XYZ file of C-alpha atoms in Angstrom:
408
model
C -49.301 -45.996 -36.186
C -47.367 -45.907 -32.848
C -46.057 -42.782 -31.399
C -42.343 -44.252 -31.340
C -42.589 -44.943 -35.223
C -44.020 -41.348 -35.871
C -41.259 -40.003 -33.805
C -38.562 -42.098 -35.762
C -39.938 -40.861 -39.075
C -39.947 -37.243 -38.005
C -36.581 -37.634 -36.792
C -35.503 -39.119 -40.152
C -37.054 -36.340 -42.107
C -35.557 -33.617 -39.956
C -32.230 -35.214 -40.518
C -32.735 -35.466 -44.244
C -34.057 -31.886 -44.414
C -30.762 -30.535 -42.576
C -28.522 -32.608 -44.700
C -30.394 -31.305 -47.949
C -30.239 -27.744 -46.812
C -26.491 -28.089 -45.786
C -25.802 -29.638 -49.283
C -27.521 -26.994 -51.036
C -25.990 -24.378 -48.835
C -22.597 -25.958 -49.677
C -23.434 -26.142 -53.456
C -24.612 -22.463 -53.344
C -21.534 -21.414 -51.617
C -19.283 -23.289 -54.077
C -21.090 -21.706 -57.053
C -20.841 -18.228 -55.470
C -16.965 -18.828 -54.950
C -16.572 -20.368 -58.446
C -18.384 -17.742 -60.448
C -16.180 -14.821 -59.311
C -13.107 -16.807 -60.013
C -14.354 -17.730 -63.371
C -15.196 -13.870 -64.015
C -11.837 -12.879 -62.679
C -10.111 -15.484 -65.073
C -12.097 -14.064 -67.952
C -11.420 -10.406 -67.114
C -7.620 -11.368 -66.888
C -7.731 -12.986 -70.247
C -9.489 -9.949 -71.625
C -7.214 -7.539 -70.281
C -4.134 -9.497 -71.623
C -5.807 -9.581 -74.960
C -6.445 -5.853 -74.885
C -2.782 -5.154 -74.119
C -1.813 -7.012 -77.246
C -4.157 -5.237 -79.697
C -4.373 -1.702 -78.050
C -0.998 -0.107 -78.778
C 0.283 2.929 -77.126
C -0.857 6.066 -78.844
C 0.900 9.435 -79.538
C -2.585 11.144 -79.842
C -6.167 10.176 -79.114
C -9.314 11.542 -80.694
C -12.752 11.205 -79.278
C -15.710 10.424 -81.765
C -19.223 11.752 -81.377
C -20.529 8.030 -81.658
C -18.381 7.199 -78.418
C -15.482 5.544 -80.279
C -11.926 6.414 -79.190
C -9.411 6.602 -82.029
C -5.727 6.060 -81.057
C -3.003 7.449 -83.344
C -0.377 4.553 -83.094
C 3.097 4.862 -84.790
C 2.572 2.714 -88.103
C 5.482 0.476 -87.456
C 3.920 -0.514 -84.005
C 0.521 -1.536 -85.413
C -0.875 -4.973 -84.698
C 0.103 -6.250 -88.076
C 3.802 -6.505 -87.084
C 3.041 -8.795 -84.171
C 2.724 -11.512 -86.804
C 5.640 -13.985 -86.877
C 6.145 -13.512 -90.616
C 6.026 -9.811 -90.383
C 7.875 -8.991 -87.358
C 10.613 -6.228 -87.784
C 9.051 -5.053 -91.188
C 7.780 -1.669 -92.019
C 4.956 -0.472 -94.401
C 5.703 -0.869 -98.012
C 5.715 2.066 -100.363
C 2.529 2.585 -102.635
C 2.345 0.023 -105.505
C 1.612 0.308 -109.326
C -1.913 1.074 -109.692
C -4.137 -1.018 -112.245
C -4.206 0.300 -115.841
C -7.682 1.521 -116.748
C -8.214 2.956 -113.332
C -10.563 6.105 -113.738
C -10.538 8.989 -111.387
C -14.348 8.971 -111.672
C -15.170 10.830 -108.276
C -13.239 12.754 -105.834
C -11.596 10.710 -103.036
C -13.228 11.872 -99.882
C -11.388 10.768 -96.700
C -13.865 12.407 -94.246
C -16.493 9.758 -94.771
C -16.307 8.604 -91.062
C -17.985 10.063 -88.098
C -14.584 10.356 -86.122
C -13.151 12.498 -88.866
C -15.942 15.195 -88.644
C -14.176 16.382 -85.485
C -11.626 17.962 -87.981
C -8.797 16.222 -86.107
C -6.544 13.498 -87.770
C -3.712 11.459 -86.821
C -0.185 12.838 -87.602
C 2.206 11.611 -90.379
C 3.803 8.358 -89.560
C 0.882 7.112 -87.369
C -2.356 5.212 -88.205
C -5.838 5.614 -86.507
C -7.053 2.533 -84.705
C -10.314 2.188 -83.113
C -9.814 1.256 -79.593
C -11.161 -2.020 -78.266
C -12.836 -1.885 -74.990
C -13.629 -4.463 -72.335
C -17.263 -4.000 -73.182
C -16.444 -5.048 -76.840
C -14.915 -8.190 -75.704
C -17.470 -9.147 -73.158
C -20.238 -8.922 -75.908
C -18.151 -11.590 -77.870
C -19.294 -15.331 -77.605
C -15.690 -16.078 -76.470
C -12.503 -14.369 -76.025
C -10.641 -16.665 -78.303
C -13.084 -16.170 -81.188
C -13.161 -12.281 -80.691
C -13.091 -10.475 -83.963
C -13.691 -13.496 -86.029
C -16.558 -14.395 -88.334
C -18.584 -17.500 -87.630
C -17.061 -20.201 -89.942
C -19.509 -20.708 -92.925
C -19.136 -23.927 -94.988
C -20.153 -23.129 -98.456
C -21.101 -19.924 -100.455
C -24.553 -21.718 -101.326
C -25.105 -23.264 -98.090
C -28.084 -22.349 -95.709
C -27.392 -24.861 -93.113
C -25.298 -22.445 -90.799
C -27.449 -19.383 -90.647
C -25.461 -17.241 -93.306
C -27.783 -16.036 -96.067
C -26.525 -14.244 -99.151
C -27.572 -12.168 -102.129
C -24.341 -11.969 -104.398
C -23.196 -11.337 -107.970
C -20.146 -13.504 -108.735
C -17.644 -14.594 -111.266
C -15.530 -17.785 -111.344
C -13.448 -19.874 -113.891
C -10.644 -17.550 -114.546
C -7.762 -16.029 -112.688
C -8.531 -12.933 -110.766
C -5.998 -10.402 -109.449
C -8.450 -7.922 -107.864
C -11.885 -6.526 -107.891
C -13.550 -2.926 -107.732
C -17.037 -1.679 -107.088
C -19.000 1.123 -105.710
C -21.551 0.183 -102.890
C -24.215 2.404 -101.454
C -24.283 2.435 -97.641
C -27.356 1.984 -95.540
C -28.157 1.402 -91.830
C -30.214 -1.961 -91.966
C -32.069 -3.143 -88.953
C -30.338 -6.004 -87.154
C -32.652 -8.081 -85.132
C -30.168 -9.149 -82.462
C -26.693 -8.819 -80.933
C -25.417 -11.994 -82.356
C -26.580 -11.290 -85.866
C -25.115 -8.918 -88.441
C -25.862 -7.449 -91.996
C -22.915 -6.643 -94.454
C -22.327 -5.724 -97.777
C -18.775 -6.477 -99.348
C -16.317 -7.530 -101.991
C -14.846 -11.192 -101.537
C -11.671 -12.131 -103.474
C -11.557 -15.984 -102.997
C -9.090 -18.862 -103.721
C -8.906 -22.371 -102.723
C -12.186 -24.715 -102.331
C -14.869 -24.042 -99.708
C -13.236 -26.711 -97.469
C -10.488 -26.055 -94.831
C -8.216 -24.379 -97.312
C -10.422 -21.430 -98.251
C -8.544 -18.028 -98.777
C -10.471 -14.847 -98.813
C -9.730 -11.119 -98.714
C -13.014 -8.989 -97.798
C -13.764 -5.251 -97.615
C -17.096 -3.392 -97.291
C -19.573 -2.035 -94.664
C -21.359 -3.849 -91.948
C -23.764 -3.501 -89.109
C -22.674 -5.781 -86.219
C -23.982 -4.925 -82.731
C -21.872 -7.641 -81.252
C -18.672 -6.482 -82.677
C -19.168 -2.601 -82.249
C -21.971 -2.184 -79.633
C -24.174 -0.254 -81.905
C -26.124 -0.181 -85.118
C -24.007 2.194 -87.184
C -22.747 0.950 -90.650
C -19.021 0.643 -90.304
C -16.119 0.427 -92.862
C -14.457 -3.145 -92.340
C -11.804 -5.482 -93.720
C -11.384 -9.349 -93.122
C -9.090 -12.145 -94.303
C -8.771 -15.751 -93.573
C -6.472 -18.471 -95.055
C -8.280 -21.597 -93.428
C -11.819 -20.951 -93.981
C -12.458 -18.841 -90.911
C -11.150 -21.517 -88.570
C -7.918 -20.094 -86.827
C -6.584 -17.401 -89.118
C -7.700 -13.898 -89.874
C -10.213 -11.266 -88.238
C -12.028 -8.217 -88.807
C -9.965 -4.961 -89.197
C -6.857 -4.773 -87.089
C -8.143 -7.093 -84.323
C -5.432 -9.537 -84.975
C -1.971 -9.328 -86.647
C -2.300 -9.483 -90.586
C -3.527 -6.293 -92.617
C -0.919 -3.510 -92.826
C -2.416 -0.128 -92.775
C -0.669 2.803 -94.613
C -3.316 5.473 -94.221
C -3.450 8.169 -91.402
C -6.852 9.380 -92.037
C -9.231 6.380 -92.291
C -9.880 4.236 -89.368
C -10.910 0.681 -90.200
C -14.003 -0.243 -88.148
C -15.231 3.320 -87.665
C -18.718 4.511 -88.426
C -19.498 5.798 -91.958
C -21.314 9.078 -92.417
C -23.330 10.075 -94.468
C -25.480 7.118 -95.342
C -28.322 6.552 -97.957
C -31.921 7.272 -97.176
C -35.141 5.785 -98.687
C -36.420 7.872 -101.499
C -33.644 10.456 -100.638
C -29.968 10.958 -101.172
C -27.750 8.079 -102.020
C -24.141 7.712 -100.569
C -21.805 5.131 -101.832
C -18.259 4.171 -101.282
C -15.904 2.932 -103.984
C -13.472 -0.017 -103.109
C -10.661 -1.582 -105.079
C -8.630 -4.585 -104.076
C -5.681 -5.527 -106.165
C -2.552 -7.699 -106.289
C 0.716 -5.619 -106.511
C 2.429 -7.200 -109.498
C 5.902 -6.410 -108.159
C 5.697 -7.645 -104.631
C 2.433 -9.641 -104.708
C 0.660 -8.047 -101.739
C -3.143 -7.418 -101.958
C -3.780 -3.692 -101.677
C -7.098 -1.986 -100.773
C -7.830 1.475 -102.034
C -10.954 3.671 -100.958
C -12.556 6.087 -103.367
C -10.471 7.096 -106.470
C -6.947 7.441 -104.858
C -6.823 6.863 -101.232
C -4.592 3.722 -100.349
C -5.629 2.129 -97.024
C -3.167 -0.542 -96.710
C -2.537 -4.147 -97.613
C -2.764 -7.802 -96.746
C 0.879 -9.266 -97.208
C 0.997 -12.297 -99.586
C 2.806 -14.339 -96.822
C -0.584 -14.591 -95.030
C -2.088 -16.655 -97.703
C -1.651 -20.021 -99.481
C -3.897 -20.128 -102.539
C -4.020 -16.338 -102.778
C -0.270 -16.129 -103.091
C -0.873 -16.551 -106.859
C -4.379 -15.252 -107.614
C -8.163 -15.514 -106.828
C -10.218 -18.172 -108.480
C -13.651 -16.376 -107.606
C -14.776 -12.813 -106.887
C -18.020 -12.190 -105.169
C -19.956 -8.995 -104.631
C -23.192 -8.634 -102.484
C -24.883 -8.976 -99.072
C -24.612 -11.446 -96.271
C -26.686 -11.595 -93.048
C -26.826 -13.997 -90.229
C -30.238 -15.661 -89.401
C -30.399 -17.072 -85.811
C -34.074 -17.870 -86.298
C -35.485 -16.172 -83.279
C -38.555 -17.579 -81.860
C -38.254 -20.304 -84.416
C -39.077 -18.044 -87.327
C -36.882 -16.186 -89.946
C -34.959 -13.237 -88.587
C -36.258 -9.725 -89.454
C -32.654 -8.707 -89.897
C -32.524 -6.596 -93.116
C -30.096 -6.866 -96.012
C -28.905 -3.563 -97.597
C -31.766 -1.083 -97.499
C -34.241 -3.674 -96.319
C -36.027 -3.466 -99.599
C -36.179 -5.823 -102.440
C -34.233 -5.421 -105.553
C -37.250 -4.652 -107.774
C -37.685 -1.254 -105.925
C -34.793 0.227 -107.846
C -32.819 3.354 -107.417
C -33.302 5.289 -104.239
C -34.959 2.384 -102.448
C -32.885 -0.732 -103.003
C -29.158 -1.252 -102.470
C -26.937 -1.488 -105.227
C -23.317 -2.323 -106.321
C -22.270 -0.515 -109.569
C -19.335 -0.378 -111.868
C -18.370 -3.812 -111.181
C -14.711 -4.808 -112.512
C -12.063 -7.333 -112.089
C -8.210 -6.915 -112.408
C -6.593 -9.259 -114.982
C -3.244 -10.901 -115.344
C -1.362 -7.815 -116.646
C -2.876 -5.696 -113.849
C -5.583 -4.075 -116.035
C -9.184 -3.253 -114.681
C -11.754 -4.751 -117.075
C -15.572 -4.663 -116.988
C -17.133 -8.063 -115.762
C -18.689 -9.942 -118.626
C -20.036 -13.106 -117.226
C -21.536 -11.944 -113.865
C -23.804 -14.585 -112.298
C -26.407 -13.627 -109.534
C -27.592 -15.809 -106.758
C -30.021 -15.184 -103.772
C -30.135 -18.445 -101.584
C -33.254 -17.268 -99.816
C -35.083 -15.223 -102.636
C -38.176 -14.799 -100.629
C -36.204 -13.013 -97.866
C -33.455 -11.295 -99.817
C -33.277 -11.083 -103.757
C -30.937 -9.743 -106.442
C -31.488 -8.534 -109.872
C -28.569 -7.707 -112.353
C -28.183 -5.161 -115.294
C -25.911 -3.322 -117.466
C -25.818 0.188 -118.754
C -23.421 2.797 -120.037
C -23.084 4.930 -116.827
C -22.952 2.065 -114.331
C -21.597 -0.704 -116.419
C -22.299 -4.026 -114.839
C -24.439 -3.367 -111.654
C -27.170 -5.041 -109.656
C -29.803 -4.097 -106.908
C -30.083 -6.681 -103.932
C -31.332 -7.016 -100.472
C -34.625 -7.435 -98.613
C -36.611 -7.244 -95.266
C -35.942 -10.753 -94.039
C -39.009 -12.061 -92.300
C -42.247 -11.243 -94.333
C -45.401 -13.132 -95.489
C -43.442 -15.174 -98.083
C -40.327 -15.569 -95.790
C -42.092 -16.917 -92.504
């Protein structure tokens, strides 16, 4: 090869190299300048959203688990930002369902923050403050505080797995149960484990209406693995309406001693003490709103009937039980636990339970469930076993460890 040709090739290569490095340098510069712009835009969105949901407080309480509880005037709570609720004030207590027993004392100090001995003044409600860190953990600012949409109760295609008892085929005006509380292991930030009551109307398509309450462990939502008291609602199958707790406008809280979304204490222990919470959801016959009661007499608040389409009248299904999200880490089933993390067959003190299952009928009467059906969509991972006795009425044990030799 001639020296002139070699020189030409070297020149071309050096030109290409300098052009490539310049391009790379420009591209790097571009990404370096773009990334902060995206971050700044996201932080701006987050701060705007936080201003909407974190209302000015008259008092602030610091919880031992790191939560900040703001005491917000009840007429300034997030619910009243809803276009249908603007200008309203919380309703007076409704008529209780007939047959409602005072079986156990109502204990309002079942949350970690209340162990400080401090409470919110009359006329205010306690709201767990949402932080930038909470929102940065979310998959998107727009979807913050919302469940991943699930298509059907019995579908396993979207990662949601259940072990539930349910009734359908009638008109339901509420539901009641006592649920024992655990601290199940949750495998990753974007999975959760919950135990709850669902009151459902509509189909499992785009028009699904649900009202939900119970306890959950959700590292993404709360930043820890404490079980927390929660509520949820949707009127369009988890698409654009509804959210957890008070993270959007909707649920109207009336109680000044319970913080929705705050950690529960104490919790149940394996072969040890069992701690359960009693929840009642029912439709006020006079105004039509759906109320939530904790324990045997503590009203938490209500979902206004105007939020719903099908639930304006009644529910057509009630579900009780557990739900987890399985993201299939490493291609195998998640080790996220449901309930206590133990199968139903282990029984009292070891497995999770729902007891004293009741529904509210058309004339606002609590009646025992007579036709409970049970379903576990992945019984080798989480199962369920029902029963009836004189003390617990209708009950079931449920739950499981997730990944095991029969659930690979």
